[in-house]
Coordinates of C-alpha atoms and ligand atoms in Angstrom, one line a residue:
M1 CA 0.0 0.0 0.0
G2 CA 1.2 3.5 0.2
N3 CA 1.9 5.5 -2.9
V4 CA -0.6 6.0 -5.6
F5 CA -0.3 7.0 -9.2
S6 CA -1.4 9.9 -11.2
I7 CA -1.9 9.4 -14.9
N8 CA -0.2 11.1 -17.8
C9 CA -1.3 11.1 -21.3
F10 CA 0.8 8.2 -22.4
G11 CA -0.4 5.8 -19.8
T12 CA 2.9 5.9 -18.0
S13 CA 2.6 7.1 -14.5
K14 CA 4.5 8.8 -11.8
K15 CA 4.1 8.3 -8.1
I16 CA 2.4 10.8 -6.0
S17 CA 2.0 10.5 -2.3
K18 CA -1.0 10.5 -0.1
D19 CA -2.2 13.7 1.5
E20 CA -1.7 14.4 5.1
N21 CA -4.9 12.7 6.1
N22 CA -3.9 9.6 4.3
N23 CA -6.6 10.1 1.7
H24 CA -6.2 9.0 -1.8
S25 CA -6.5 11.6 -4.5
R26 CA -6.5 8.9 -7.0
V27 CA -9.4 7.8 -9.2
S28 CA -12.0 6.7 -6.7
G29 CA -13.3 3.7 -8.6
E30 CA -15.6 2.8 -11.4
E31 CA -18.7 4.5 -10.1
E32 CA -17.9 8.0 -11.1
E33 CA -16.6 6.9 -14.4
K34 CA -19.7 4.9 -15.2
K35 CA -21.9 7.9 -14.7
V36 CA -19.9 9.5 -17.4
I37 CA -20.2 6.6 -19.7
I38 CA -23.9 6.1 -19.2
G39 CA -25.0 9.6 -19.1
R40 CA -23.0 10.9 -22.0
K41 CA -24.7 12.0 -25.2
K42 CA -21.8 13.2 -27.3
K43 CA -18.2 12.4 -27.2
E44 CA -16.3 14.3 -24.6
S45 CA -12.7 15.0 -24.5
V46 CA -12.4 15.1 -20.8
V47 CA -13.4 12.3 -18.5
V48 CA -14.1 13.2 -14.9
R49 CA -13.2 10.6 -12.4
G50 CA -13.3 11.0 -8.7
G51 CA -13.0 14.8 -9.0
E52 CA -10.0 14.7 -11.3
S53 CA -10.1 15.6 -14.9
V54 CA -8.1 13.4 -17.1
L55 CA -7.4 14.0 -20.7
D56 CA -9.2 11.8 -23.1
L57 CA -7.0 9.6 -25.2
S58 CA -8.8 9.2 -28.4
P59 CA -7.1 6.4 -30.3
R60 CA -4.1 7.8 -32.1
S61 CA -3.5 7.2 -35.7
T62 CA -2.2 3.8 -36.4
V63 CA -1.3 4.4 -40.0
G64 CA 1.5 2.2 -40.9
G65 CA 0.0 -0.9 -39.3
G66 CA 0.0 -2.3 -35.8
G67 CA -2.2 -1.6 -32.9
E68 CA -1.7 1.4 -30.7
E69 CA -1.1 0.2 -27.2
I70 CA -2.9 2.4 -24.8
Y71 CA -1.1 1.6 -21.6
G72 CA 2.3 2.5 -22.8
E73 CA 3.7 -1.0 -22.1
D74 CA 5.9 -0.9 -25.2
C75 CA 7.9 2.0 -23.9
A76 CA 7.9 0.9 -20.3
T77 CA 11.1 0.0 -18.6
E78 CA 11.6 -1.3 -15.1
D79 CA 11.9 2.1 -13.7
Q80 CA 9.4 3.8 -15.9
L81 CA 6.1 2.5 -14.4
V82 CA 3.0 1.6 -16.3
T83 CA -0.5 2.3 -15.2
P84 CA -2.5 -0.9 -15.5
W85 CA -5.9 0.7 -16.1
T86 CA -7.6 2.3 -19.0
F87 CA -8.6 5.9 -18.3
S88 CA -10.6 7.1 -21.2
V89 CA -13.8 6.3 -22.8
A90 CA -13.2 6.7 -26.5
S91 CA -15.9 4.4 -27.7
G92 CA -18.5 2.0 -26.5
Y93 CA -15.9 -0.7 -26.2
S94 CA -15.6 -0.1 -22.5
L95 CA -19.4 -0.3 -22.1
L96 CA -19.4 -3.7 -23.7
R97 CA -16.8 -4.9 -21.2
D98 CA -18.5 -3.5 -18.2
P99 CA -20.7 -6.4 -16.8
Q100 CA -22.9 -4.0 -14.8
Y101 CA -24.0 -2.1 -17.9
N102 CA -23.3 -4.5 -20.8
K103 CA -26.3 -5.7 -22.8
G104 CA -24.4 -7.4 -25.6
L105 CA -26.6 -7.9 -28.7
A106 CA -29.6 -6.3 -26.9
F107 CA -28.2 -2.8 -27.2
T108 CA -30.9 -1.0 -29.2
E109 CA -30.1 1.1 -32.4
N110 CA -30.5 4.3 -30.3
E111 CA -28.1 3.0 -27.7
R112 CA -25.7 2.0 -30.4
D113 CA -25.9 5.5 -31.8
A114 CA -25.5 7.3 -28.5
H115 CA -22.7 5.1 -27.1
Y116 CA -20.4 4.6 -30.0
L117 CA -21.2 0.9 -30.4
H118 CA -21.6 0.7 -34.2
G119 CA -19.2 -1.7 -35.6
L120 CA -18.5 -3.3 -32.3
L121 CA -21.5 -5.5 -32.5
P122 CA -22.9 -7.5 -35.3
P123 CA -26.0 -5.8 -36.9
T124 CA -28.7 -7.8 -35.3
V125 CA -30.5 -6.5 -32.2
S126 CA -31.6 -9.2 -29.9
S127 CA -34.1 -9.3 -27.0
Q128 CA -33.0 -10.3 -23.5
E129 CA -35.4 -13.3 -23.8
L130 CA -33.6 -14.5 -26.9
Q131 CA -30.2 -14.1 -25.3
E132 CA -31.5 -16.1 -22.4
K133 CA -32.7 -18.9 -24.6
K134 CA -29.4 -19.0 -26.5
L135 CA -27.4 -19.2 -23.2
M136 CA -29.6 -21.8 -21.6
N137 CA -29.3 -23.9 -24.8
S138 CA -25.5 -23.7 -24.6
I139 CA -25.3 -24.3 -20.8
R140 CA -27.5 -27.4 -21.2
Q141 CA -25.0 -28.8 -23.7
Y142 CA -22.2 -29.1 -21.1
E143 CA -21.8 -32.5 -19.7
F144 CA -20.4 -31.6 -16.3
P145 CA -21.9 -29.3 -13.7
L146 CA -18.5 -27.7 -13.2
Q147 CA -18.5 -26.6 -16.9
K148 CA -21.9 -25.1 -16.3
Y149 CA -20.6 -23.3 -13.2
V150 CA -17.7 -21.8 -15.1
A151 CA -20.1 -20.7 -17.9
M152 CA -22.3 -19.0 -15.4
M153 CA -19.4 -17.3 -13.7
N154 CA -18.2 -16.0 -17.0
L155 CA -21.6 -14.7 -17.8
Q156 CA -21.7 -12.9 -14.4
E157 CA -18.4 -11.3 -15.3
R158 CA -19.7 -10.4 -18.8
N159 CA -23.3 -9.4 -18.4
E160 CA -24.6 -9.2 -14.9
R161 CA -28.3 -8.6 -15.7
L162 CA -28.4 -11.5 -18.1
F163 CA -26.8 -13.7 -15.5
Y164 CA -29.5 -12.8 -13.0
K165 CA -32.2 -13.2 -15.5
L166 CA -31.1 -16.7 -16.2
L167 CA -30.8 -17.5 -12.5
I168 CA -34.2 -16.1 -11.6
D169 CA -36.1 -17.6 -14.5
N170 CA -34.4 -21.0 -14.2
V171 CA -33.8 -21.2 -10.5
E172 CA -34.5 -24.9 -9.9
E173 CA -32.2 -25.8 -12.8
L174 CA -29.4 -23.4 -12.0
L175 CA -29.4 -23.3 -8.2
P176 CA -27.5 -26.6 -8.0
I177 CA -24.9 -25.1 -10.4
V178 CA -24.1 -21.7 -8.8
Y179 CA -24.8 -23.1 -5.3
T180 CA -24.6 -26.4 -3.6
P181 CA -23.5 -29.0 -4.7
T182 CA -21.5 -27.7 -7.6
V183 CA -20.1 -24.7 -5.8
G184 CA -18.4 -27.2 -3.5
E185 CA -16.5 -28.8 -6.3
A186 CA -15.8 -25.3 -7.7
C187 CA -14.1 -24.3 -4.4
Q188 CA -12.1 -27.5 -4.4
K189 CA -10.7 -26.6 -7.8
Y190 CA -10.9 -22.8 -7.5
G191 CA -7.2 -22.3 -8.2
S192 CA -7.5 -24.0 -11.6
I193 CA -10.8 -22.8 -12.8
F194 CA -10.2 -19.3 -11.5
Q195 CA -10.4 -16.7 -14.3
R196 CA -11.4 -13.3 -13.2
P197 CA -11.2 -12.6 -9.5
Q198 CA -14.5 -12.0 -7.8
G199 CA -15.0 -10.6 -4.3
L200 CA -12.6 -9.0 -1.9
Y201 CA -9.6 -10.9 -0.6
I202 CA -8.3 -9.8 2.8
S203 CA -5.2 -11.7 3.9
L204 CA -2.7 -11.4 6.7
K205 CA -0.7 -9.3 4.3
E206 CA -3.3 -6.6 4.6
K207 CA -3.0 -6.4 8.4
G208 CA -3.1 -2.8 9.4
E209 CA -4.5 -1.7 6.0
I210 CA -7.9 -3.4 5.8
L211 CA -9.8 -0.1 5.6
E212 CA -7.7 1.0 2.7
V213 CA -8.1 -2.3 0.9
M214 CA -11.8 -2.0 1.4
K215 CA -11.7 1.3 -0.5
N216 CA -10.4 -0.6 -3.5
W217 CA -13.8 -2.2 -3.9
P218 CA -15.6 -0.2 -6.6
H219 CA -19.0 0.1 -4.9
K220 CA -19.6 2.3 -1.9
S221 CA -23.2 1.6 -0.9
I222 CA -22.9 -1.9 0.4
Q223 CA -25.8 -3.4 2.2
V224 CA -24.8 -7.1 2.6
I225 CA -21.4 -8.7 3.2
V226 CA -20.9 -12.4 3.2
V227 CA -17.6 -13.4 4.7
T228 CA -15.8 -16.7 5.2
D229 CA -12.3 -17.6 6.4
G230 CA -12.6 -20.8 4.4
E231 CA -11.9 -23.2 7.3
R232 CA -15.1 -25.3 7.0
I233 CA -16.4 -25.0 3.5
L234 CA -19.7 -26.9 3.4
G235 CA -18.9 -30.4 4.6
L236 CA -15.6 -30.3 2.7
G237 CA -13.3 -28.9 5.4
D238 CA -10.6 -26.4 5.1
L239 CA -10.3 -24.9 1.6
G240 CA -8.5 -21.8 2.6
C241 CA -8.7 -18.9 0.2
Q242 CA -10.5 -21.0 -2.3
G243 CA -13.6 -20.7 -0.1
M244 CA -14.3 -17.5 -2.0
G245 CA -16.8 -19.5 -4.1
I246 CA -19.1 -19.5 -1.1
P247 CA -19.6 -15.8 -0.4
V248 CA -19.8 -15.2 -4.2
G249 CA -22.4 -17.9 -4.5
K250 CA -24.4 -16.8 -1.4
L251 CA -24.5 -13.2 -2.7
A252 CA -25.6 -14.3 -6.1
L253 CA -28.6 -15.8 -4.2
Y254 CA -29.1 -12.6 -2.2
T255 CA -29.7 -10.9 -5.5
A256 CA -31.5 -13.6 -7.5
L257 CA -33.6 -15.0 -4.6
G258 CA -33.8 -12.0 -2.3
G259 CA -33.6 -9.0 -4.7
V260 CA -30.7 -7.2 -3.0
S261 CA -29.0 -5.2 -5.7
P262 CA -25.7 -6.8 -6.9
S263 CA -23.8 -3.6 -6.4
A264 CA -24.9 -3.6 -2.8
C265 CA -23.3 -7.0 -2.2
L266 CA -19.8 -7.6 -1.1
P267 CA -18.2 -11.1 -1.0
V268 CA -15.2 -11.3 1.3
T269 CA -12.7 -14.1 2.0
I270 CA -10.3 -13.6 4.9
D271 CA -7.1 -15.6 4.3
V272 CA -5.2 -16.5 7.4
G273 CA -3.5 -19.5 5.7
T274 CA -4.8 -23.1 5.4
N275 CA -4.1 -26.3 7.2
N276 CA -5.0 -28.2 4.1
Q277 CA -1.7 -29.8 3.1
K278 CA -2.9 -30.7 -0.4
L279 CA -3.6 -27.1 -1.1
L280 CA -0.3 -26.0 0.4
N281 CA 1.5 -28.4 -2.0
D282 CA -0.6 -27.3 -5.0
E283 CA 1.3 -25.0 -7.3
F284 CA -2.0 -23.5 -8.4
Y285 CA -3.2 -22.7 -4.9
I286 CA -4.3 -19.0 -4.8
G287 CA -4.0 -18.3 -1.1
L288 CA -1.3 -17.6 1.4
K289 CA 0.9 -20.6 1.5
Q290 CA 1.2 -21.0 5.3
K291 CA -0.5 -22.8 8.1
R292 CA -3.5 -21.0 9.6
A293 CA -2.9 -18.1 12.0
T294 CA -4.7 -18.8 15.2
G295 CA -5.3 -17.2 18.6
Q296 CA -4.6 -13.5 19.0
E297 CA -3.2 -13.0 15.5
Y298 CA -6.4 -14.5 14.0
Y299 CA -8.7 -12.5 16.3
D300 CA -6.8 -9.3 15.7
L301 CA -7.3 -9.6 12.0
L302 CA -11.0 -10.4 12.3
H303 CA -11.4 -7.4 14.7
E304 CA -9.7 -5.1 12.3
F305 CA -12.0 -6.3 9.5
M306 CA -15.2 -5.8 11.6
S307 CA -14.1 -2.3 12.6
A308 CA -13.2 -1.4 9.0
V309 CA -16.7 -2.6 7.9
K310 CA -18.4 -0.3 10.3
Q311 CA -16.1 2.6 9.5
N312 CA -16.5 2.2 5.8
Y313 CA -20.1 1.2 5.4
G314 CA -21.8 2.3 8.6
E315 CA -23.9 0.6 11.3
K316 CA -26.6 -0.9 9.0
V317 CA -24.6 -3.1 6.7
L318 CA -25.5 -6.7 7.3
I319 CA -22.6 -9.1 7.8
Q320 CA -23.3 -12.8 7.2
F321 CA -20.7 -15.2 8.6
E322 CA -20.4 -18.3 6.5
D323 CA -18.5 -21.6 6.8
F324 CA -16.2 -20.7 9.7
A325 CA -15.0 -23.6 11.8
N326 CA -16.9 -24.4 15.0
H327 CA -14.1 -23.2 17.2
N328 CA -14.3 -19.7 15.8
A329 CA -17.9 -19.4 14.6
F330 CA -19.7 -19.4 18.0
E331 CA -17.1 -17.1 19.6
L332 CA -17.3 -14.6 16.7
L333 CA -21.0 -14.6 16.8
T334 CA -21.2 -14.0 20.5
K335 CA -18.5 -11.3 20.4
Y336 CA -19.9 -9.2 17.5
S337 CA -23.6 -9.7 17.5
T338 CA -24.2 -7.2 20.2
N339 CA -22.5 -4.4 18.3
H340 CA -23.0 -5.2 14.7
L341 CA -25.9 -6.2 12.4
L342 CA -24.6 -9.8 12.1
F343 CA -25.7 -13.3 11.8
N344 CA -24.2 -16.7 11.2
D345 CA -25.9 -18.5 8.4
D346 CA -24.7 -22.0 9.4
I347 CA -25.9 -21.6 13.0
Q348 CA -28.9 -19.4 12.6
G349 CA -30.0 -19.5 9.0
T350 CA -29.9 -23.3 9.0
A351 CA -31.8 -23.3 12.3
S352 CA -34.6 -21.2 10.9
V353 CA -35.0 -23.3 7.7
V354 CA -35.0 -26.6 9.6
L355 CA -37.5 -25.3 12.2
A356 CA -39.8 -24.2 9.3
G357 CA -39.5 -27.7 7.7
V358 CA -40.3 -29.4 11.1
V359 CA -43.3 -27.1 11.7
A360 CA -44.6 -27.8 8.1
A361 CA -43.9 -31.5 8.5
L362 CA -46.3 -31.7 11.5
K363 CA -49.1 -31.7 8.9
L364 CA -47.7 -35.0 7.6
I365 CA -46.3 -36.7 10.6
G366 CA -48.9 -35.4 13.2
G367 CA -48.6 -34.0 16.7
T368 CA -47.4 -30.6 17.9
L369 CA -43.8 -29.5 18.1
P370 CA -43.4 -30.3 21.8
D371 CA -44.8 -33.8 21.2
H372 CA -41.8 -34.8 19.2
T373 CA -38.4 -36.2 20.1
F374 CA -35.4 -35.0 18.2
L375 CA -32.1 -36.8 17.6
F376 CA -29.2 -35.0 15.9
L377 CA -26.1 -36.6 14.4
G378 CA -23.6 -33.7 14.6
A379 CA -23.3 -31.1 17.4
G380 CA -21.5 -28.3 15.6
E381 CA -22.9 -25.0 14.3
A382 CA -25.9 -26.5 12.4
G383 CA -26.7 -29.1 15.0
T384 CA -26.7 -26.9 18.1
G385 CA -28.1 -23.9 16.2
I386 CA -31.1 -25.9 15.1
A387 CA -31.6 -27.6 18.4
E388 CA -31.5 -24.2 20.2
L389 CA -34.1 -22.6 17.9
I390 CA -36.4 -25.7 18.2
A391 CA -36.1 -25.5 21.9
L392 CA -36.9 -21.8 21.9
E393 CA -40.0 -22.3 19.8
M394 CA -41.1 -25.2 22.0
S395 CA -40.7 -23.2 25.2
K396 CA -42.7 -20.3 23.7
Q397 CA -45.5 -22.8 22.8
T398 CA -45.5 -24.6 26.1
K399 CA -44.6 -21.5 28.2
T400 CA -41.9 -23.5 29.9
S401 CA -38.2 -22.9 30.3
I402 CA -35.8 -23.5 27.6
E403 CA -34.0 -26.0 29.8
E404 CA -37.2 -28.0 30.0
S405 CA -37.6 -27.9 26.2
R406 CA -34.1 -29.1 25.7
K407 CA -34.9 -32.4 27.3
K408 CA -36.8 -33.5 24.2
I409 CA -33.7 -32.9 22.1
F410 CA -30.6 -35.2 21.9
L411 CA -27.3 -34.6 20.2
L412 CA -24.7 -37.1 19.2
D413 CA -21.2 -36.2 18.1
S414 CA -18.2 -38.2 17.0
K415 CA -17.7 -39.4 20.6
G416 CA -21.2 -40.6 21.1
L417 CA -24.3 -39.1 22.8
I418 CA -23.8 -35.9 24.6
V419 CA -24.4 -36.7 28.2
S420 CA -23.6 -35.2 31.6
S421 CA -20.7 -37.5 32.3
R422 CA -18.9 -35.9 29.4
K423 CA -19.6 -32.3 30.5
N424 CA -16.1 -31.3 31.6
S425 CA -14.5 -32.2 28.3
L426 CA -17.3 -30.7 26.1
Q427 CA -16.9 -27.5 24.0
H428 CA -19.0 -24.8 25.5
F429 CA -21.6 -24.7 22.8
K430 CA -22.4 -28.4 23.5
K431 CA -22.7 -28.1 27.2
P432 CA -26.4 -27.2 27.3
W433 CA -27.2 -30.5 25.6
A434 CA -25.4 -32.7 28.2
H435 CA -28.5 -34.6 29.5
E436 CA -28.6 -37.0 32.4
H437 CA -28.4 -40.2 30.4
E438 CA -26.4 -43.3 30.1
P439 CA -23.5 -43.0 27.6
V440 CA -24.4 -44.2 24.1
N441 CA -21.7 -44.8 21.6
T442 CA -23.3 -45.2 18.2
L443 CA -26.1 -43.6 16.2
L444 CA -27.9 -46.9 15.8
E445 CA -27.9 -47.6 19.5
A446 CA -29.1 -44.0 20.1
V447 CA -32.0 -44.4 17.7
K448 CA -33.0 -47.6 19.4
I449 CA -32.8 -46.2 22.9
I450 CA -34.1 -42.6 22.5
K451 CA -36.7 -43.5 19.9
P452 CA -36.7 -40.2 18.1
T453 CA -39.5 -39.1 15.8
V454 CA -37.3 -36.7 13.9
L455 CA -33.7 -37.6 12.9
I456 CA -31.4 -34.7 11.8
G457 CA -28.0 -35.2 10.2
A458 CA -25.7 -32.2 10.5
S459 CA -22.3 -33.8 10.9
G460 CA -20.7 -33.0 7.6
V461 CA -20.0 -36.7 7.2
G462 CA -21.7 -38.6 4.4
K463 CA -23.3 -42.0 4.4
T464 CA -23.9 -42.1 8.2
F465 CA -27.7 -42.8 8.0
T466 CA -27.2 -46.5 7.2
K467 CA -29.9 -49.0 6.3
E468 CA -30.0 -50.2 9.9
V469 CA -30.4 -46.6 11.2
I470 CA -33.3 -45.8 8.9
E471 CA -34.9 -49.2 9.6
A472 CA -34.7 -48.6 13.3
I473 CA -36.4 -45.2 13.2
T474 CA -39.0 -46.5 10.8
S475 CA -39.8 -49.4 13.2
N476 CA -40.7 -46.8 15.9
N477 CA -42.7 -44.4 13.7
E478 CA -45.4 -44.5 11.2
K479 CA -43.9 -41.6 9.4
P480 CA -40.4 -40.7 10.6
F481 CA -39.1 -37.2 9.5
I482 CA -35.5 -37.6 8.3
L483 CA -33.3 -34.6 7.4
A484 CA -29.9 -35.3 5.8
L485 CA -28.5 -31.7 5.9
S486 CA -24.8 -32.1 5.2
N487 CA -23.5 -30.5 2.0
P488 CA -22.6 -31.0 -0.8
T489 CA -24.4 -34.2 -2.0
S490 CA -21.2 -36.3 -1.4
Q491 CA -21.5 -35.5 2.4
S492 CA -25.3 -36.1 2.6
E493 CA -26.0 -38.6 5.5
C494 CA -28.1 -40.6 3.0
T495 CA -29.7 -40.2 -0.4
A496 CA -33.4 -39.6 -1.0
E497 CA -33.5 -43.0 -2.7
E498 CA -32.0 -44.7 0.4
A499 CA -34.4 -42.9 2.7
Y500 CA -37.5 -44.0 0.8
Q501 CA -36.3 -47.5 0.1
W502 CA -35.1 -48.3 3.6
S503 CA -38.2 -46.9 5.2
E504 CA -40.4 -48.7 2.6
G505 CA -41.8 -45.3 1.4
R506 CA -42.8 -44.1 4.9
A507 CA -40.1 -41.5 5.6
I508 CA -40.7 -37.8 5.0
F509 CA -37.4 -36.7 3.8
A510 CA -35.5 -33.4 3.2
S511 CA -31.9 -32.7 2.5
G512 CA -29.4 -29.9 2.4
S513 CA -28.4 -30.5 -1.2
P514 CA -31.1 -31.3 -3.8
F515 CA -32.2 -34.8 -4.8
D516 CA -34.3 -35.6 -7.8
P517 CA -37.7 -37.2 -7.2
V518 CA -37.4 -41.0 -6.6
E519 CA -39.7 -43.7 -7.9
Y520 CA -40.3 -46.5 -5.4
N521 CA -42.8 -49.3 -5.8
G522 CA -44.5 -47.4 -8.6
K523 CA -44.9 -44.2 -6.6
V524 CA -43.0 -41.0 -7.1
Y525 CA -41.5 -39.4 -3.9
Y526 CA -40.5 -35.8 -3.7
S527 CA -38.1 -34.5 -1.2
G528 CA -37.6 -30.9 0.1
Q529 CA -34.3 -29.0 0.2
A530 CA -33.8 -28.0 3.8
N531 CA -31.2 -25.4 2.8
N532 CA -30.6 -22.0 4.4
A533 CA -31.0 -20.6 0.9
Y534 CA -34.7 -20.4 1.7
I535 CA -34.1 -18.1 4.6
F536 CA -31.0 -15.9 4.3
P537 CA -32.0 -13.9 1.1
G538 CA -35.5 -12.9 2.5
F539 CA -34.1 -12.6 6.0
G540 CA -31.4 -10.2 4.9
L541 CA -33.8 -8.3 2.7
G542 CA -36.1 -7.8 5.8
L543 CA -33.2 -6.5 7.8
V544 CA -32.1 -4.1 5.1
I545 CA -35.5 -2.7 4.2
S546 CA -36.4 -2.0 7.8
G547 CA -33.0 -0.5 8.6
A548 CA -32.5 -3.0 11.4
T549 CA -29.6 -2.5 13.7
R550 CA -29.4 -5.9 15.3
V551 CA -30.5 -9.5 14.7
H552 CA -32.8 -11.0 17.3
D553 CA -33.7 -14.6 17.7
D554 CA -37.4 -13.7 17.3
M555 CA -36.6 -12.6 13.8
L556 CA -35.3 -16.1 13.0
L557 CA -38.6 -17.4 14.4
A558 CA -40.5 -14.9 12.2
A559 CA -38.6 -16.0 9.1
S560 CA -39.3 -19.7 10.0
E561 CA -43.0 -19.1 10.6
S562 CA -43.3 -17.3 7.3
L563 CA -41.6 -20.1 5.3
A564 CA -43.6 -22.8 7.0
K565 CA -46.9 -21.0 6.2
Q566 CA -46.0 -20.9 2.5
V567 CA -46.1 -24.7 2.1
T568 CA -49.3 -25.4 0.2
D569 CA -51.7 -28.3 0.2
E570 CA -50.4 -29.2 -3.2
N571 CA -46.9 -29.3 -1.8
Y572 CA -48.0 -31.5 1.1
A573 CA -49.8 -33.8 -1.2
K574 CA -46.4 -34.6 -2.8
G575 CA -44.8 -35.1 0.6
L576 CA -43.0 -31.8 0.5
T577 CA -42.2 -29.8 3.6
Y578 CA -40.8 -26.8 1.7
P579 CA -42.4 -24.9 -1.1
P580 CA -40.6 -25.2 -4.5
F581 CA -37.8 -22.8 -5.3
T582 CA -39.6 -21.6 -8.4
D583 CA -41.6 -19.3 -6.1
I584 CA -38.6 -18.1 -4.1
R585 CA -38.9 -14.4 -4.9
K586 CA -42.4 -14.4 -3.5
I587 CA -41.4 -16.5 -0.6
S588 CA -38.5 -14.2 0.1
A589 CA -40.7 -11.1 0.0
N590 CA -43.0 -12.7 2.5
I591 CA -40.1 -13.7 4.8
A592 CA -38.6 -10.2 4.5
A593 CA -41.9 -8.6 5.5
N594 CA -42.3 -10.9 8.5
V595 CA -38.7 -10.2 9.6
A596 CA -39.1 -6.5 9.1
A597 CA -42.4 -6.5 11.0
K598 CA -40.6 -8.2 13.9
A599 CA -37.8 -5.6 13.7
Y600 CA -40.4 -2.8 14.0
E601 CA -42.1 -4.6 16.9
L602 CA -38.8 -5.0 18.7
G603 CA -37.9 -1.4 18.2
L604 CA -34.8 -2.5 16.2
A605 CA -35.9 -0.8 12.9
T606 CA -34.6 2.6 11.9
R607 CA -36.5 3.0 8.6
L608 CA -39.3 5.3 9.7
P609 CA -42.2 5.6 9.2
R610 CA -42.9 1.9 8.9
P611 CA -44.3 1.1 5.5
R612 CA -47.9 0.0 5.9
N613 CA -47.8 -3.0 3.5
L614 CA -44.5 -4.6 4.2
V615 CA -44.9 -7.4 1.6
K616 CA -45.5 -4.8 -1.2
Y617 CA -42.7 -2.7 0.1
A618 CA -40.3 -5.6 0.1
E619 CA -41.4 -6.4 -3.4
S620 CA -40.9 -2.9 -4.6
C621 CA -37.3 -2.9 -3.2
M622 CA -36.3 -6.0 -5.1
Y623 CA -33.8 -5.8 -7.9
S624 CA -35.0 -6.6 -11.4
P625 CA -32.7 -8.1 -14.0
S626 CA -34.5 -6.5 -16.9
Y627 CA -32.3 -4.2 -19.0
P628 CA -32.9 -0.5 -18.4
N629 CA -32.8 1.8 -21.4
Y630 CA -29.8 4.0 -21.7
R631 CA -30.0 7.6 -22.7
Ligands
LIG1 O1 -24.2 -23.6 1.5 C1 -25.1 -24.4 1.7 O2 -25.6 -25.1 0.8 C2 -25.6 -24.5 3.1 C3 -24.6 -24.1 4.0 O3 -24.6 -22.9 4.5 C4 -23.5 -25.0 4.4 O4 -23.7 -26.2 4.1 O5 -22.6 -24.6 4.9
LIG2 MG1 -22.6 -22.4 5.0

């Protein structure tokens, strides 16, 4: 960091230093420049950027052959520095390469006139619908999901609105591509498939300068940040800096499913190293090649990041923590949720979506929430988060203490059932679940002894709901509710087919990653996707539109209640406990409205006066991927 560059006419540059207040006088980012591009009617010779005027470099004559290089690379020497950005808008060429504004063949004749696009595009003018059709055709031709993922990422980098149009209109087909399960594979191979960087990388190298690094991001009005440190990516473990695929994917969903504008979304990966030896040995690994920083060094960097966020974007930016390891996730949530608008999706978002599924499933499995007995495999972020929210809802319904409600909920980790005799050696987030009970070593034994009516897998370990386990729960229940939540598909506790076959068609099943419908004994079984993607986009939208300052557990209950209410009789008839993703924008608007209403009720909303119809208001705030017309 340090010195910045001013621009001279030939693209070569000279260093100038920061002013006394450490402020950049340099070009402050794309935003100012875009206003010039988009608003311009006739060619200007001066481009205003960040308060500076820079001489326009109209292409110089190239008579005699050869292209004129605009950055001055040809004349650069080691001590004559080169400015690596283009700083003039001589034609619509830059517009075509700006994903936020590019429309490709859909630029109209008028736009082609006004923005110097003639000759840069073939003569035909296409509609956005036709562009969508063409791209869907081409994406469908790829054999492997990862190829489709790369095609989608390239589209996002080329034409943002078209990317979102595809994603919104084809959500059931494309969600498994830009999100789980394919995003998991993409993160594993990120170093090799990586083309254009997306998101903001903050590594230990940036220590002491995070605020400055944040200012490099082109957009200033950020509403939602999704941040990971890559230590527990889905159920795949430590993928270090390559975890960036997760915040990028989650924020694509914030826009497509929740309607938060893409320019208001900031994906962040904090790179403190990785303990994944395979990545450390990989010559294509993109992150810091060192073991993870821990303890004070780790917490100091996180603290600097959190402070920089507040300083740069204010109090009301929402921070979503994603895929941190258990040993940091709970502590960070406790530490920062009292002074930031913050939530952890793996603990709280997952809890809210699962509670919704359980409440909806009551129509199929019978009884009230407190009538049921829950057994969890996995007592990490998802397991304890879900258990706690279920207990909270139970205690509200029964008007008893949360301690009393916890007695109906059992958790099993890699060392067996969580019981009081283990209390001293348990991590703090597991301690509330240490019941007075005999030690039980295996899941199968636990199912036989505890006789749960609902079985929830949240261990990140695949294939753990064996035939014996499913048969055991089925032998005690007419309709057991089985949730295999671990992601991606490879880590799922069992497949949909296994759940239906081994329960002889009696299980109600939902999973974190999607499964196709299954035919068993001549009947088709549909399973729901119990994924936090149902919750976080609408939940975040609700916080943003109400100007909420803090997240409260009652807001998670409000989101959950709204989701459960939107399961229709038609869905139930198919055995579904979640509504289909095709309706997700409507679902998100309803969730947002319920969350916002709760924020107002709790006095945590700052957007005043409260809009009367919150659903309509939420809908009116949602981003549309349709192309605008340019002057
Ligand atoms: O990303 C997903 O599909 C759900 C999630 O948060 C996780 O598994 O960590
Ligand atoms: Mg996650």
